[in-house]
Amino acid sequence: AKRSRMTIKFVLMVNKQGQTRLAQYFGEFLSIKEREALENEVIRKCLKRSENLCSFVEHRMYKLIYRRYASLFFIVGVDGSYNNELSVLEFIHNMVETLDKYFKNVCELDIMFNIEKAHFILEEMVMNGEIVEGNKSNVLAPVLLLDKMGNA
Amino acid sequence: HMSSTLSVCKGIVVCSMLGLLDYTAEQREMLDPRSKKGLLAEQVRQPNPIRLRDLIRQIRSAKTAAEERSVVNKECASIRLTFREEDSVWRCRNVAKLLYIHMLGYPAHFGQMECLKLIASPRFTDKRIGYLGAMLLLDERQDVHLLITNSLKNDLKSPTQFVQGLALCTLAAIASPEMSRDLADEVERLLKSSNAYIRKKAAICAVRICAKVPELMEMFLPATRNLLTEKNHGVLITGVTLITSMCVQSPDTLEHFKKTVGNLVRILKNLVMAGYSPEHDVQGVSDPFLQIKVLRLLRILGRQDSQASETMNDILAQVATNTEATKNVGNAILYETVLSIMDIQSETGLRVLAVNILGRFLLNVDKNIKYVALHTLLKVVHQDNQAVQRHRTTILECLKDADITIRRRAMELCFALINPSNVRTMMKELITFLEKSETEFKAVCSSKCVTAAEQFAPNIRWHVETLLKVIIAAGNNVPDDVVACIIQLIAESGEAEQRYAVEELWQRLTVAPLDVQPLLQVATWVCGEFAHLLNTGETLRVSETEVVEVYQRLLWSSLCTSVTKQYAITSSMKLATRMPQATALVAKMVSAYGSHLDVELQQRGLEYTQLFTRFDSLRGPLLERMPPFERSRLRVSQEAAAATAAAAGGGAPIANGVQEHSNNSVSNASTVNNNESNALLDLLGGMDEQSTKPTSKLNDNATISNNDPVTAAGVPKIPGMNADILDLLGGFDTGHPTVSKAAIGDTGGTAATTVNGASNNILDGLLNNTNNYNTTTLTNNAINTNSSLINSTQPTTLTNTGDYGKLTAYERHGVRLVLSFERQESLSIITLVATNSSSAAITDFLFQAAVPKSLQLQLLTPSSTSLAPSASLTQLIRVNNPNKAAIRMKVRLSWSADGVPVQDQCEVNNFPTALWQY
């Protein structure tokens, strides 16, 4: 029972071609090799699934919850013993809406060219794999404020 | 165009690196790469680093992977160069680029120190990138941690909330036990901050700290309780997360927080009752994330606590009835509610409500909801089987779903639903599923079919029929123990069933494709053992020549594996004794194997030929009908046995005993062999000089000589084998999932059946290297002793038991594999010991391996497929390496940890070279 109960193990944003656009891991330290192998498998497994299948894939000790928005797949890995996949799906949607609100009609290129911004937004939503804030405005308030300060 | 201000700014840069200097506005401007003022027209030493944006463009325009690599390598080289120049102007930009490069999967850890320098910078934008870099790039290097701890400490004290926020965020992501101890005080202080933005982040930090250093939990308790009186939802959700993780970690804390049930119920009630509030709205529901977190905590607090359960009954009913199920968000809450209702001591009415919700989920067209329903019903099925049975038809439908994830869940649930009254229909559906399913399902599905049939078979005839259907449907993807189970079942059943099996299998044998091994193995075993039924039946009349023809087809086919041919040869030997007219044909067929390339087959060919010539008188008794098996073949009963053992605190010792034993047997193998040969020598006094030559050589070295063959081979005479170990082994073996391997051979039917079984394997030679201990409990059964004879006339003197050391081949996800070695000529015998170092119960452990083409690999049945925490299992691996090639092995592992499937693979390249360089 000493195992960490952290909800989210990783967040990946991947395009249709399987290229990673954002990757954030929580809690576990993975070497580059392990990470690459994991990402390759995860991406392959999720991308090959057709649209009308469910959004969950069991992979090693992870459960993958993914959702596709236009050309971008959002994949969240949670501990295999975690059991509210629907809430993770809701979290993904919340994350995408937040990004959309920030970037105004977010697209793959927005995230790619502003990867640090995307990370900052994610930081306000998730810490150490746990949800910190679910409300879009609350998430974006500090980010927008800091943007303003940075530009000034 | 800009140029750098290197030399002039150097002093300032160094200071800023150490965080010593506060900048004036002017200086800051000077350092800002975007600034056009204050730049000196000094000669540029190298071109300015490109922007991240431009790097991304360059990488995107790369047409091949090689091109991309060269762009990245070039950029990394230039970043390294800039780092070396201590030029802080571009540090931020360079680190940002490194983060991108890191994301692409290239090594970027050389940027760690630069991140630390950025963190120490007073500029917020630098700090922000620095901390982001720390979260992404930092590994477990202690020195870096030491350096960052100081910066974190300073920033946690910063007057600016955003700086504090950054530090908290980073600490929550990377805190090690040391950092946790150093910074816990600061975090506790911030948990009481007046600023909600800081409080919520501090709460998650505390989660990490308590997980890393449980002793520190105590100091957070008072501040944590206060978090539940918050208005701010961010603080509430993180507060609930913190309490949840504390409760999961420590039973004492769980007790402590029992008093918060009332608070939590109130929070949930407010959420459910609240009208629309834009601040908390997510898809039309008031903070679903918070609702889910609270529901989960209630579940943990209400588990096995009737009073707490009572307090939350009403609100759970309210959430279950009031939540709108039209959108995913509502279903997420309903799902969590159902889990809580089923887990606490809730009222019956509430449970019915919960199962009904799952029933509705199951009928939902949304695949996600369907999946969740199947997943949850599997948990509920043990508590309320009847309620789940009502949905059986729908669940069976899901076996045909297009989605593999759903099929997997449905299959597991179907097996859980089987009971004596529905076993016939369920099994029919499951066998149809097995036939059509993906390869990855077949092994586990066929294994479960066997277990279920065992448990619920209405009669033996049905049982036999079902197992035959399973083995036919599963093709080659049948675990070895299934083959053994079927053989054992048929051997135990009555003559009518045996006759049925012979008729059925004979038909199959004549037409079966030769590349499906398990069926052929069962068929040859049965047709050999019960050959007398082949031509005495009313419907079945097979002539001797027909039989031999079929066997020849099989034996000469290149599609059959060596193991199948081993079955077939032994089977043909039995045929010869049961159908006397076939004797000459069989003798001819068998003798041809005396020169077979495969050593196993060659050995059998030679040995059995001896039985036709010199030891013809032994042939009859040796190949007699097998007496019925005495041991349980049921995995279920073994699991029960293992559980009992574990409950008695004996789980680990048993496993250790076995491990110890296998080590022992390696080191003592030669002694045991001596002993064995010695005993056999005595036994076969009449054997002529030439054929006993290898044995008598051994005899010279033998330390023990005894005139009584039975006691010579008995336990007390074997050095290094004490009775305790044997006892442990015996105890372990009763819990052996695949003991029925022994079914292939003969069973003495005495108290020592376990080990006896192993020795009988030698008769068929399938497992003849397990004979390290098989002589230890030889009973006074002439057949047994003789069977060992055949084996020991092989030159066991060549056994090399030199110490090759041990090799830890794999250590991840709570499973450790340790290999130890032994070699007999070109044959390496590898003992695999798998240990469960996690706290989860491991089941369905499956070890698969592949070796280069020049080697031959044989995996013997493991001692178990389930591992309690800290228990071990052993499996023998035989690698035949006639070409003395370097041994390499690709390993694939799969198991379920607490029901969660895990798969992994690795490559083992560091085998001791002495295994092939001799």
PDB file of C-alpha atoms in Angstrom, chain A residues 131-134 138, chain B residues 196 199-201 203-204 230-241 279-280 287 290:
ATOM      1  CA  ILE A 131      -5.395  17.841 -10.300  1.00  0.00           C
ATOM      2  CA  VAL A 132      -4.883  21.241  -8.669  1.00  0.00           C
ATOM      3  CA  GLU A 133      -7.420  23.317 -10.471  1.00  0.00           C
ATOM      4  CA  GLY A 134     -10.330  22.361 -12.697  1.00  0.00           C
ATOM      5  CA  ASN A 138      -8.550  30.011 -12.460  1.00  0.00           C
TER       6      ASN A 138
ATOM      7  CA  ALA B 196      -5.225  30.236  -1.709  1.00  0.00           C
ATOM      8  CA  ARG B 199      -2.132  26.813  -0.165  1.00  0.00           C
ATOM      9  CA  LYS B 200      -3.342  24.539  -2.950  1.00  0.00           C
ATOM     10  CA  LYS B 201       0.149  24.062  -4.287  1.00  0.00           C
ATOM     11  CA  ALA B 203      -1.023  20.745  -0.286  1.00  0.00           C
ATOM     12  CA  ILE B 204       0.177  18.764  -3.300  1.00  0.00           C
ATOM     13  CA  GLU B 230     -12.066  26.208   2.703  1.00  0.00           C
ATOM     14  CA  LYS B 231     -14.257  27.986   0.235  1.00  0.00           C
ATOM     15  CA  ASN B 232     -11.740  27.914  -2.597  1.00  0.00           C
ATOM     16  CA  HIS B 233     -12.238  24.792  -4.703  1.00  0.00           C
ATOM     17  CA  GLY B 234      -8.599  24.520  -5.676  1.00  0.00           C
ATOM     18  CA  VAL B 235      -7.652  24.283  -2.021  1.00  0.00           C
ATOM     19  CA  LEU B 236     -10.502  21.883  -1.315  1.00  0.00           C
ATOM     20  CA  ILE B 237      -9.596  19.464  -4.068  1.00  0.00           C
ATOM     21  CA  THR B 238      -5.907  19.442  -3.163  1.00  0.00           C
ATOM     22  CA  GLY B 239      -6.794  19.181   0.532  1.00  0.00           C
ATOM     23  CA  VAL B 240      -8.961  16.141  -0.146  1.00  0.00           C
ATOM     24  CA  THR B 241      -6.153  14.673  -2.263  1.00  0.00           C
ATOM     25  CA  GLU B 279     -16.688  29.720 -11.298  1.00  0.00           C
ATOM     26  CA  HIS B 280     -17.056  25.979 -10.716  1.00  0.00           C
ATOM     27  CA  ASP B 287     -16.857  20.922 -10.010  1.00  0.00           C
ATOM     28  CA  LEU B 290     -13.916  17.785  -6.604  1.00  0.00           C
TER      29      LEU B 290
END
